[in-house]
Amino acid sequence: EANVGAPQVSYRETFRASTQARGFFKRQSGGKGQFGDVWIEFTPNEEGKGFEFENAIVGGVVPREFIPAVEKGLVESMANGVLAGYPMVDVKAKLYDGSYHDVDSSETAFKIAASLALKEAAKSAQPAILEPMMLVTITVPEENLGDVMGHVTARRGRVDGMEAHGNSQIVRAYVPLAEMFGYATVLRSASQGRGT
């Protein structure tokens, strides 16, 4: 199966600050109800580490059989993010407190409670969207250097370095991937086909 059309950028979301959040889910509807209650500490994780879950429950305040449901609830909620629906990465979640009901607690209730904790955490954990950046190396004739510098700036780029190479300049810059689509054509027309 192939996707045809304009290229799409793969954004991600993360938390920039640490916070603690409660997820409380209680529903009573006739017979057996639903009850799940968790306290989770969310902290930013190292870049590239992904999601890490830690069970720090002591004394059985959340029974052992419901711990995997808490983790699963977080994983499923993080797949759709908290800001714009992009998958979340590089977040640590430590389950450290909660409560349960002998009759009404279930895996489903604890999954929902975990997802509610994530939504609550988003209010104070400084959620952010991560954008892929490209390290771009542009070789351009000296007389077109000003145009290229303007292109980089206009595309939200940041010049990392430049060096002379004969009658040309080599520019290294970090530019968001979303801004690079179609740039080769722009560069060729700005440099009469001599820029790469």
Tab-separated table of C-alpha atoms in Angstrom:
chain	number	residue	atom	x	y	z
A	1	GLU	CA	0.000	0.000	0.000
A	2	ALA	CA	1.367	3.398	-0.978
A	3	ASN	CA	0.275	6.883	0.001
A	4	VAL	CA	0.168	9.292	-2.907
A	5	GLY	CA	0.133	13.047	-2.482
A	6	ALA	CA	2.013	15.804	-0.748
A	7	PRO	CA	4.640	14.692	1.780
A	8	GLN	CA	3.537	14.779	5.409
A	9	VAL	CA	5.671	15.751	8.377
A	10	SER	CA	5.677	13.457	11.400
A	11	TYR	CA	5.277	15.705	14.454
A	12	ARG	CA	5.434	14.494	18.072
A	13	GLU	CA	4.370	15.901	21.443
A	14	THR	CA	6.058	15.881	24.844
A	15	PHE	CA	5.993	17.477	28.288
A	16	ARG	CA	8.556	20.201	29.116
A	17	ALA	CA	7.882	20.341	32.891
A	18	SER	CA	7.252	17.907	35.730
A	19	THR	CA	3.870	17.654	37.388
A	20	GLN	CA	1.678	15.373	39.465
A	21	ALA	CA	-1.867	14.620	38.427
A	22	ARG	CA	-4.820	12.630	39.685
A	23	GLY	CA	-7.041	10.533	37.475
A	24	PHE	CA	-10.320	9.652	39.178
A	25	PHE	CA	-13.028	7.644	37.453
A	26	LYS	CA	-16.254	6.583	39.146
A	27	ARG	CA	-19.456	5.511	37.443
A	28	GLN	CA	-22.523	3.945	39.011
A	29	SER	CA	-25.158	2.518	36.709
A	30	GLY	CA	-27.507	0.062	38.345
A	31	GLY	CA	-25.486	-3.054	39.216
A	32	LYS	CA	-21.706	-3.172	39.327
A	33	GLY	CA	-20.093	0.241	38.973
A	34	GLN	CA	-16.677	1.397	37.784
A	35	PHE	CA	-14.010	2.824	40.094
A	36	GLY	CA	-10.382	3.744	39.435
A	37	ASP	CA	-8.215	6.312	41.216
A	38	VAL	CA	-4.538	7.024	40.421
A	39	TRP	CA	-1.906	9.644	41.216
A	40	ILE	CA	0.850	9.818	38.608
A	41	GLU	CA	3.990	11.937	38.479
A	42	PHE	CA	4.929	12.969	34.935
A	43	THR	CA	8.455	14.170	34.116
A	44	PRO	CA	10.230	14.916	30.833
A	45	ASN	CA	12.454	12.030	29.741
A	46	GLU	CA	15.776	12.252	27.924
A	47	GLU	CA	15.463	12.914	24.205
A	48	GLY	CA	15.072	9.643	22.324
A	49	LYS	CA	14.229	7.559	25.415
A	50	GLY	CA	10.526	7.326	24.592
A	51	PHE	CA	7.924	6.528	27.239
A	52	GLU	CA	8.934	4.978	30.569
A	53	PHE	CA	6.481	3.733	33.183
A	54	GLU	CA	7.408	3.138	36.827
A	55	ASN	CA	5.260	1.413	39.414
A	56	ALA	CA	6.048	3.023	42.788
A	57	ILE	CA	2.934	1.757	44.590
A	58	VAL	CA	3.576	0.668	48.171
A	59	GLY	CA	1.156	-1.193	50.401
A	60	GLY	CA	-1.279	-2.271	47.694
A	61	VAL	CA	-3.244	1.006	47.440
A	62	VAL	CA	-3.626	0.013	43.785
A	63	PRO	CA	-3.790	-3.790	43.471
A	64	ARG	CA	-1.045	-5.413	41.400
A	65	GLU	CA	-3.509	-6.756	38.803
A	66	PHE	CA	-4.543	-3.199	37.838
A	67	ILE	CA	-1.010	-1.799	37.334
A	68	PRO	CA	-0.703	-3.031	33.698
A	69	ALA	CA	-4.084	-1.408	32.944
A	70	VAL	CA	-2.750	1.942	34.206
A	71	GLU	CA	0.279	1.665	31.907
A	72	LYS	CA	-1.911	0.582	28.974
A	73	GLY	CA	-4.266	3.516	29.565
A	74	LEU	CA	-1.318	5.918	29.407
A	75	VAL	CA	0.164	4.311	26.286
A	76	GLU	CA	-3.180	4.431	24.468
A	77	SER	CA	-3.811	8.065	25.455
A	78	MET	CA	-0.287	9.137	24.528
A	79	ALA	CA	-0.770	7.730	21.025
A	80	ASN	CA	-3.130	10.666	20.398
A	81	GLY	CA	-1.299	13.354	22.379
A	82	VAL	CA	-2.769	16.192	24.421
A	83	LEU	CA	-2.286	19.226	22.155
A	84	ALA	CA	-2.856	18.379	18.506
A	85	GLY	CA	-3.290	14.615	18.409
A	86	TYR	CA	0.343	13.740	17.627
A	87	PRO	CA	1.963	10.779	19.449
A	88	MET	CA	3.730	11.690	22.696
A	89	VAL	CA	7.386	10.771	23.273
A	90	ASP	CA	10.070	11.171	25.918
A	91	VAL	CA	7.835	11.196	29.004
A	92	LYS	CA	8.289	9.323	32.291
A	93	ALA	CA	5.213	8.367	34.289
A	94	LYS	CA	5.501	7.187	37.893
A	95	LEU	CA	2.380	5.690	39.467
A	96	TYR	CA	2.807	6.464	43.166
A	97	ASP	CA	-0.648	6.504	44.793
A	98	GLY	CA	-4.308	5.787	44.260
A	99	SER	CA	-7.219	3.825	45.636
A	100	TYR	CA	-9.613	1.082	44.619
A	101	HIS	CA	-13.009	-0.383	45.446
A	102	ASP	CA	-13.330	-4.081	46.310
A	103	VAL	CA	-16.319	-4.587	44.014
A	104	ASP	CA	-16.344	-1.764	41.458
A	105	SER	CA	-12.677	-1.539	40.451
A	106	SER	CA	-11.743	-3.017	37.074
A	107	GLU	CA	-8.982	-2.857	34.482
A	108	THR	CA	-11.174	-0.627	32.315
A	109	ALA	CA	-11.759	1.822	35.172
A	110	PHE	CA	-8.014	2.088	35.858
A	111	LYS	CA	-7.246	2.552	32.135
A	112	ILE	CA	-9.711	5.441	32.032
A	113	ALA	CA	-8.336	6.904	35.285
A	114	ALA	CA	-4.804	6.854	33.815
A	115	SER	CA	-5.939	8.667	30.669
A	116	LEU	CA	-7.721	11.272	32.822
A	117	ALA	CA	-4.485	11.793	34.793
A	118	LEU	CA	-2.620	12.441	31.528
A	119	LYS	CA	-5.220	15.027	30.461
A	120	GLU	CA	-5.004	16.692	33.881
A	121	ALA	CA	-1.187	16.730	33.713
A	122	ALA	CA	-1.331	18.541	30.371
A	123	LYS	CA	-2.655	21.637	32.173
A	124	SER	CA	0.603	22.197	34.060
A	125	ALA	CA	3.325	20.090	32.372
A	126	GLN	CA	3.957	22.582	29.548
A	127	PRO	CA	3.049	20.295	26.635
A	128	ALA	CA	4.942	21.061	23.435
A	129	ILE	CA	4.922	19.972	19.804
A	130	LEU	CA	8.231	18.605	18.507
A	131	GLU	CA	9.093	19.348	14.899
A	132	PRO	CA	11.657	17.429	12.805
A	133	MET	CA	14.648	19.587	11.880
A	134	MET	CA	16.949	18.981	8.920
A	135	LEU	CA	20.664	19.722	8.838
A	136	VAL	CA	20.954	21.274	5.381
A	137	THR	CA	24.203	21.896	3.515
A	138	ILE	CA	23.818	24.395	0.684
A	139	THR	CA	26.615	25.134	-1.784
A	140	VAL	CA	25.999	28.391	-3.625
A	141	PRO	CA	28.001	30.916	-5.702
A	142	GLU	CA	29.279	33.869	-3.658
A	143	GLU	CA	26.955	36.344	-5.414
A	144	ASN	CA	23.850	34.353	-4.378
A	145	LEU	CA	24.788	34.026	-0.702
A	146	GLY	CA	22.437	36.830	0.402
A	147	ASP	CA	19.474	35.154	-1.300
A	148	VAL	CA	20.227	31.816	0.365
A	149	MET	CA	20.589	33.436	3.794
A	150	GLY	CA	17.204	35.088	3.239
A	151	HIS	CA	15.685	31.731	2.255
A	152	VAL	CA	16.995	30.050	5.416
A	153	THR	CA	15.625	32.816	7.647
A	154	ALA	CA	12.267	32.935	5.851
A	155	ARG	CA	11.922	29.179	6.361
A	156	ARG	CA	12.449	29.490	10.137
A	157	GLY	CA	15.989	28.141	9.792
A	158	ARG	CA	19.084	28.784	11.877
A	159	VAL	CA	22.510	29.074	10.227
A	160	ASP	CA	25.023	26.800	11.952
A	161	GLY	CA	28.120	27.733	9.974
A	162	MET	CA	29.604	28.881	6.663
A	163	GLU	CA	32.862	28.283	4.841
A	164	ALA	CA	34.365	29.487	1.589
A	165	HIS	CA	35.137	26.898	-1.067
A	166	GLY	CA	36.689	28.514	-4.147
A	167	ASN	CA	34.141	30.959	-5.605
A	168	SER	CA	31.348	29.326	-3.635
A	169	GLN	CA	30.068	29.407	-0.086
A	170	ILE	CA	28.955	26.324	1.831
A	171	VAL	CA	26.161	27.132	4.277
A	172	ARG	CA	25.133	24.698	7.019
A	173	ALA	CA	21.754	25.372	8.606
A	174	TYR	CA	19.031	23.690	10.638
A	175	VAL	CA	15.649	24.104	8.972
A	176	PRO	CA	12.260	22.577	9.872
A	177	LEU	CA	11.456	19.678	7.534
A	178	ALA	CA	8.024	21.164	6.764
A	179	GLU	CA	9.744	24.235	5.282
A	180	MET	CA	12.080	22.255	2.994
A	181	PHE	CA	9.530	20.806	0.570
A	182	GLY	CA	10.197	22.337	-2.859
A	183	TYR	CA	13.331	24.189	-1.763
A	184	ALA	CA	15.600	22.585	-4.392
A	185	THR	CA	13.550	24.292	-7.122
A	186	VAL	CA	13.680	27.660	-5.321
A	187	LEU	CA	17.462	27.351	-4.884
A	188	ARG	CA	18.047	26.465	-8.531
A	189	SER	CA	16.052	29.454	-9.776
A	190	ALA	CA	17.734	31.855	-7.304
A	191	SER	CA	21.235	30.715	-8.329
A	192	GLN	CA	20.666	30.228	-12.079
A	193	GLY	CA	20.973	26.460	-11.558
A	194	ARG	CA	24.383	26.621	-9.839
A	195	GLY	CA	23.301	26.099	-6.204
A	196	THR	CA	22.996	22.666	-4.629
